């Protein structure tokens, strides 16, 4: 990031930390802006913070976050700390419910600005909420996962949300976990391809 972009990034963080644009601000403890290197090639977008994330201000630190780390690092050989990780909404929806369309819309200026400033090659959306929101589709994650979609010139790759995988333990062929292990390998292959292109 250049100095101006760093300033814009810090300003964006400040605005999120003070935001009261939707009702999710009322019960939050901490906003969860995101975490990772700003010179990343890949941005992961989840749904919204859970209890652990709300308490720490960091994304994907609870059980789902631990599973995400395992999927990336054990399944894909992709170090988590090379990716930027954020969510569709930056404040915790009560009782871990899904964010509503209105809440996602209210928060979208922050996600849009993050993606503009980070300018990644790949955006991975986890679950229905970010996938349907960014792609403006009602198509579900089961049919979209594992497919590459052109989103504003960026490769967008939907995958199952790790919370869903925690509720579906089977690793049998065709199960969500099995498919996710295929997907993360496809993601790694695409990252390798991009890195290979850099060295040409
Ligand atoms: Fe603001 Fe987003 Fe939090 Fe709503 S979820 S209060 S729009 S930061």
Short mmCIF file of C-alpha atoms and ligand atoms in Angstrom, two decimals:
data_model
loop_
_atom_site.label_atom_id
_atom_site.label_comp_id
_atom_site.label_asym_id
_atom_site.label_seq_id
_atom_site.Cartn_x
_atom_site.Cartn_y
_atom_site.Cartn_z
CA UNK A 1 0.00 0.00 0.00
CA UNK A 2 1.20 3.52 -0.71
CA UNK A 3 1.12 6.15 2.07
CA UNK A 4 -2.22 7.57 0.83
CA UNK A 5 -3.78 4.13 0.77
CA UNK A 6 -2.50 3.43 4.28
CA UNK A 7 -4.19 6.62 5.41
CA UNK A 8 -7.43 5.57 3.71
CA UNK A 9 -7.17 2.15 5.38
CA UNK A 10 -6.71 3.68 8.83
CA UNK A 11 -9.62 6.04 8.23
CA UNK A 12 -11.80 3.12 7.16
CA UNK A 13 -10.90 1.25 10.36
CA UNK A 14 -11.75 4.29 12.43
CA UNK A 15 -15.13 4.69 10.72
CA UNK A 16 -16.00 1.03 11.31
CA UNK A 17 -15.04 1.26 14.98
CA UNK A 18 -17.48 4.17 15.45
CA UNK A 19 -20.21 2.98 13.08
CA UNK A 20 -23.86 3.03 14.14
CA UNK A 21 -25.39 2.56 10.71
CA UNK A 22 -27.43 -0.49 11.64
CA UNK A 23 -28.94 -2.08 14.73
CA UNK A 24 -26.03 -4.50 15.17
CA UNK A 25 -24.08 -1.69 16.82
CA UNK A 26 -26.35 -1.85 19.88
CA UNK A 27 -25.19 -5.16 21.30
CA UNK A 28 -21.66 -5.43 19.97
CA UNK A 29 -18.66 -5.39 22.26
CA UNK A 30 -16.09 -4.88 19.53
CA UNK A 31 -16.31 -4.29 15.82
CA UNK A 32 -14.37 -6.85 13.80
CA UNK A 33 -12.71 -5.04 10.91
CA UNK A 34 -10.54 -7.87 9.59
CA UNK A 35 -7.03 -9.23 9.88
CA UNK A 36 -4.15 -10.08 7.60
CA UNK A 37 -1.52 -8.57 5.35
CA UNK A 38 -2.74 -5.69 3.21
CA UNK A 39 -0.52 -6.81 0.32
CA UNK A 40 -2.40 -10.14 0.13
CA UNK A 41 -3.50 -11.84 -3.09
CA UNK A 42 -6.51 -13.51 -1.49
CA UNK A 43 -9.29 -12.07 0.68
CA UNK A 44 -11.64 -14.33 2.58
CA UNK A 45 -15.11 -12.96 3.33
CA UNK A 46 -17.23 -14.69 5.96
CA UNK A 47 -20.70 -13.88 7.24
CA UNK A 48 -20.32 -11.99 10.52
CA UNK A 49 -18.52 -12.14 13.87
CA UNK A 50 -19.53 -14.69 16.51
CA UNK A 51 -19.13 -14.47 20.28
CA UNK A 52 -15.34 -15.05 20.33
CA UNK A 53 -14.80 -12.56 17.54
CA UNK A 54 -17.05 -9.98 19.23
CA UNK A 55 -15.02 -10.37 22.44
CA UNK A 56 -11.58 -10.13 20.79
CA UNK A 57 -12.23 -7.88 17.79
CA UNK A 58 -10.53 -10.49 15.56
CA UNK A 59 -12.13 -12.54 12.77
CA UNK A 60 -12.46 -16.33 12.83
CA UNK A 61 -10.88 -17.04 16.22
CA UNK A 62 -13.56 -19.41 17.58
CA UNK A 63 -14.20 -23.04 16.63
CA UNK A 64 -15.18 -22.15 13.07
CA UNK A 65 -12.02 -20.09 12.80
CA UNK A 66 -9.87 -22.98 14.00
CA UNK A 67 -11.48 -25.20 11.40
CA UNK A 68 -10.90 -22.55 8.74
CA UNK A 69 -7.21 -22.49 9.67
CA UNK A 70 -7.05 -26.28 9.40
CA UNK A 71 -8.81 -26.28 6.02
CA UNK A 72 -6.39 -23.69 4.68
CA UNK A 73 -3.18 -24.98 6.23
CA UNK A 74 -3.69 -28.76 6.44
CA UNK A 75 -5.99 -29.17 3.45
CA UNK A 76 -4.60 -26.52 1.13
CA UNK A 77 -1.06 -25.85 2.39
CA UNK A 78 -2.01 -22.18 2.39
CA UNK A 79 -0.66 -20.31 5.45
CA UNK A 80 -3.59 -18.43 7.01
CA UNK A 81 -1.38 -15.41 7.70
CA UNK A 82 -0.88 -14.84 3.96
CA UNK A 83 -4.58 -14.07 3.48
CA UNK A 84 -6.73 -11.15 4.55
CA UNK A 85 -9.81 -12.31 6.45
CA UNK A 86 -12.94 -10.25 7.03
CA UNK A 87 -16.73 -10.56 7.15
CA UNK A 88 -19.80 -9.21 5.38
CA UNK A 89 -20.90 -7.39 8.54
CA UNK A 90 -18.44 -6.06 11.09
CA UNK A 91 -20.65 -6.41 14.18
CA UNK A 92 -22.01 -9.59 15.73
CA UNK A 93 -25.60 -10.54 14.91
CA UNK A 94 -27.32 -11.59 18.19
CA UNK A 95 -27.56 -15.34 18.92
CA UNK A 96 -25.32 -16.00 15.93
CA UNK A 97 -28.20 -15.48 13.53
CA UNK A 98 -27.43 -14.63 9.93
CA UNK A 99 -27.10 -10.94 9.14
CA UNK A 100 -30.19 -9.62 7.35
CA UNK A 101 -30.02 -8.22 3.82
CA UNK A 102 -30.51 -4.74 5.28
CA UNK A 103 -27.59 -5.17 7.69
CA UNK A 104 -25.37 -6.53 4.92
CA UNK A 105 -26.37 -3.60 2.74
CA UNK A 106 -25.70 -1.08 5.52
CA UNK A 107 -22.22 -2.55 6.06
CA UNK A 108 -21.41 -3.07 2.38
CA UNK A 109 -19.63 0.25 1.94
CA UNK A 110 -16.93 -1.01 4.31
CA UNK A 111 -16.47 -4.35 2.57
CA UNK A 112 -16.50 -2.64 -0.82
CA UNK A 113 -13.86 -0.16 0.34
CA UNK A 114 -11.73 -2.95 1.82
CA UNK A 115 -11.82 -4.88 -1.46
CA UNK A 116 -11.05 -1.74 -3.45
CA UNK A 117 -8.03 -0.90 -1.29
CA UNK A 118 -6.72 -4.48 -0.96
CA UNK A 119 -7.26 -5.13 -4.66
CA UNK A 120 -6.88 -8.93 -4.37
CA UNK A 121 -6.63 -11.41 -7.25
CA UNK A 122 -9.02 -13.81 -5.52
CA UNK A 123 -11.99 -13.35 -3.17
CA UNK A 124 -13.17 -16.47 -1.33
CA UNK A 125 -16.72 -16.18 0.00
CA UNK A 126 -17.71 -18.50 2.84
CA UNK A 127 -21.34 -19.58 2.88
CA UNK A 128 -24.51 -18.11 1.43
CA UNK A 129 -24.38 -14.64 2.97
CA UNK A 130 -21.28 -13.14 1.30
CA UNK A 131 -21.69 -15.24 -1.84
CA UNK A 132 -25.27 -14.18 -2.50
CA UNK A 133 -24.63 -10.62 -1.40
CA UNK A 134 -21.62 -9.99 -3.63
CA UNK A 135 -22.96 -11.92 -6.62
CA UNK A 136 -26.49 -10.52 -6.22
CA UNK A 137 -27.92 -13.98 -6.66
CA UNK A 138 -30.38 -16.23 -4.87
CA UNK A 139 -28.48 -19.32 -6.00
CA UNK A 140 -27.33 -21.32 -3.00
CA UNK A 141 -23.82 -22.17 -1.83
CA UNK A 142 -24.32 -25.89 -2.54
CA UNK A 143 -24.48 -25.23 -6.27
CA UNK A 144 -22.02 -22.31 -6.34
CA UNK A 145 -19.21 -23.72 -4.19
CA UNK A 146 -16.09 -24.76 -5.99
CA UNK A 147 -16.84 -22.63 -9.05
CA UNK A 148 -14.85 -19.63 -10.26
CA UNK A 149 -16.94 -16.54 -10.95
CA UNK A 150 -15.72 -13.28 -12.46
CA UNK A 151 -16.66 -10.52 -10.01
CA UNK A 152 -15.56 -7.09 -11.22
CA UNK A 153 -12.43 -8.59 -12.76
CA UNK A 154 -11.58 -10.50 -9.57
CA UNK A 155 -11.79 -14.30 -9.36
CA UNK A 156 -14.48 -15.06 -6.80
CA UNK A 157 -14.53 -18.57 -5.34
CA UNK A 158 -17.40 -19.63 -3.04
CA UNK A 159 -16.79 -22.31 -0.40
CA UNK A 160 -18.86 -23.75 2.42
CA UNK A 161 -18.74 -21.81 5.69
CA UNK A 162 -16.74 -23.66 8.38
CA UNK A 163 -19.69 -23.32 10.81
CA UNK A 164 -21.72 -25.44 8.41
CA UNK A 165 -18.92 -28.00 8.31
CA UNK A 166 -18.89 -28.15 12.13
CA UNK A 167 -22.52 -29.29 11.92
CA UNK A 168 -21.74 -31.82 9.17
CA UNK A 169 -18.92 -34.01 10.42
CA UNK A 170 -18.93 -36.67 7.69
CA UNK A 171 -15.88 -36.87 5.45
CA UNK A 172 -17.48 -39.39 3.07
CA UNK A 173 -17.09 -38.67 -0.65
CA UNK A 174 -19.62 -36.03 -1.68
CA UNK A 175 -20.05 -34.69 1.88
CA UNK A 176 -19.58 -30.94 2.50
CA UNK A 177 -16.24 -31.59 4.25
CA UNK A 178 -14.99 -33.81 1.44
CA UNK A 179 -16.00 -31.18 -1.13
CA UNK A 180 -14.34 -28.42 0.90
CA UNK A 181 -11.06 -30.34 0.91
CA UNK A 182 -11.34 -30.49 -2.92
CA UNK A 183 -12.14 -26.78 -3.06
CA UNK A 184 -9.19 -25.68 -0.96
CA UNK A 185 -6.87 -27.68 -3.20
CA UNK A 186 -8.36 -25.92 -6.24
CA UNK A 187 -7.80 -22.60 -4.45
CA UNK A 188 -4.17 -23.49 -3.76
CA UNK A 189 -3.66 -24.48 -7.42
CA UNK A 190 -4.99 -21.09 -8.53
CA UNK A 191 -2.73 -19.25 -6.07
CA UNK A 192 0.25 -21.26 -7.35
CA UNK A 193 -0.70 -20.37 -10.91
CA UNK A 194 -0.73 -16.67 -10.05
CA UNK A 195 2.60 -16.92 -8.29
CA UNK A 196 4.03 -18.87 -11.25
CA UNK A 197 2.85 -16.10 -13.60
CA UNK A 198 4.75 -13.57 -11.46
CA UNK A 199 8.05 -15.33 -12.05
CA UNK A 200 7.66 -15.55 -15.85
FE1 LIG B 1 -21.95 -0.36 11.09
FE2 LIG B 1 -21.57 -2.64 9.83
FE3 LIG B 1 -21.61 -2.61 12.49
FE4 LIG B 1 -23.88 -2.23 11.11
S1 LIG B 1 -22.63 -4.10 11.14
S2 LIG B 1 -23.16 -1.01 12.86
S3 LIG B 1 -23.13 -1.10 9.31
S4 LIG B 1 -20.11 -1.61 11.17
#
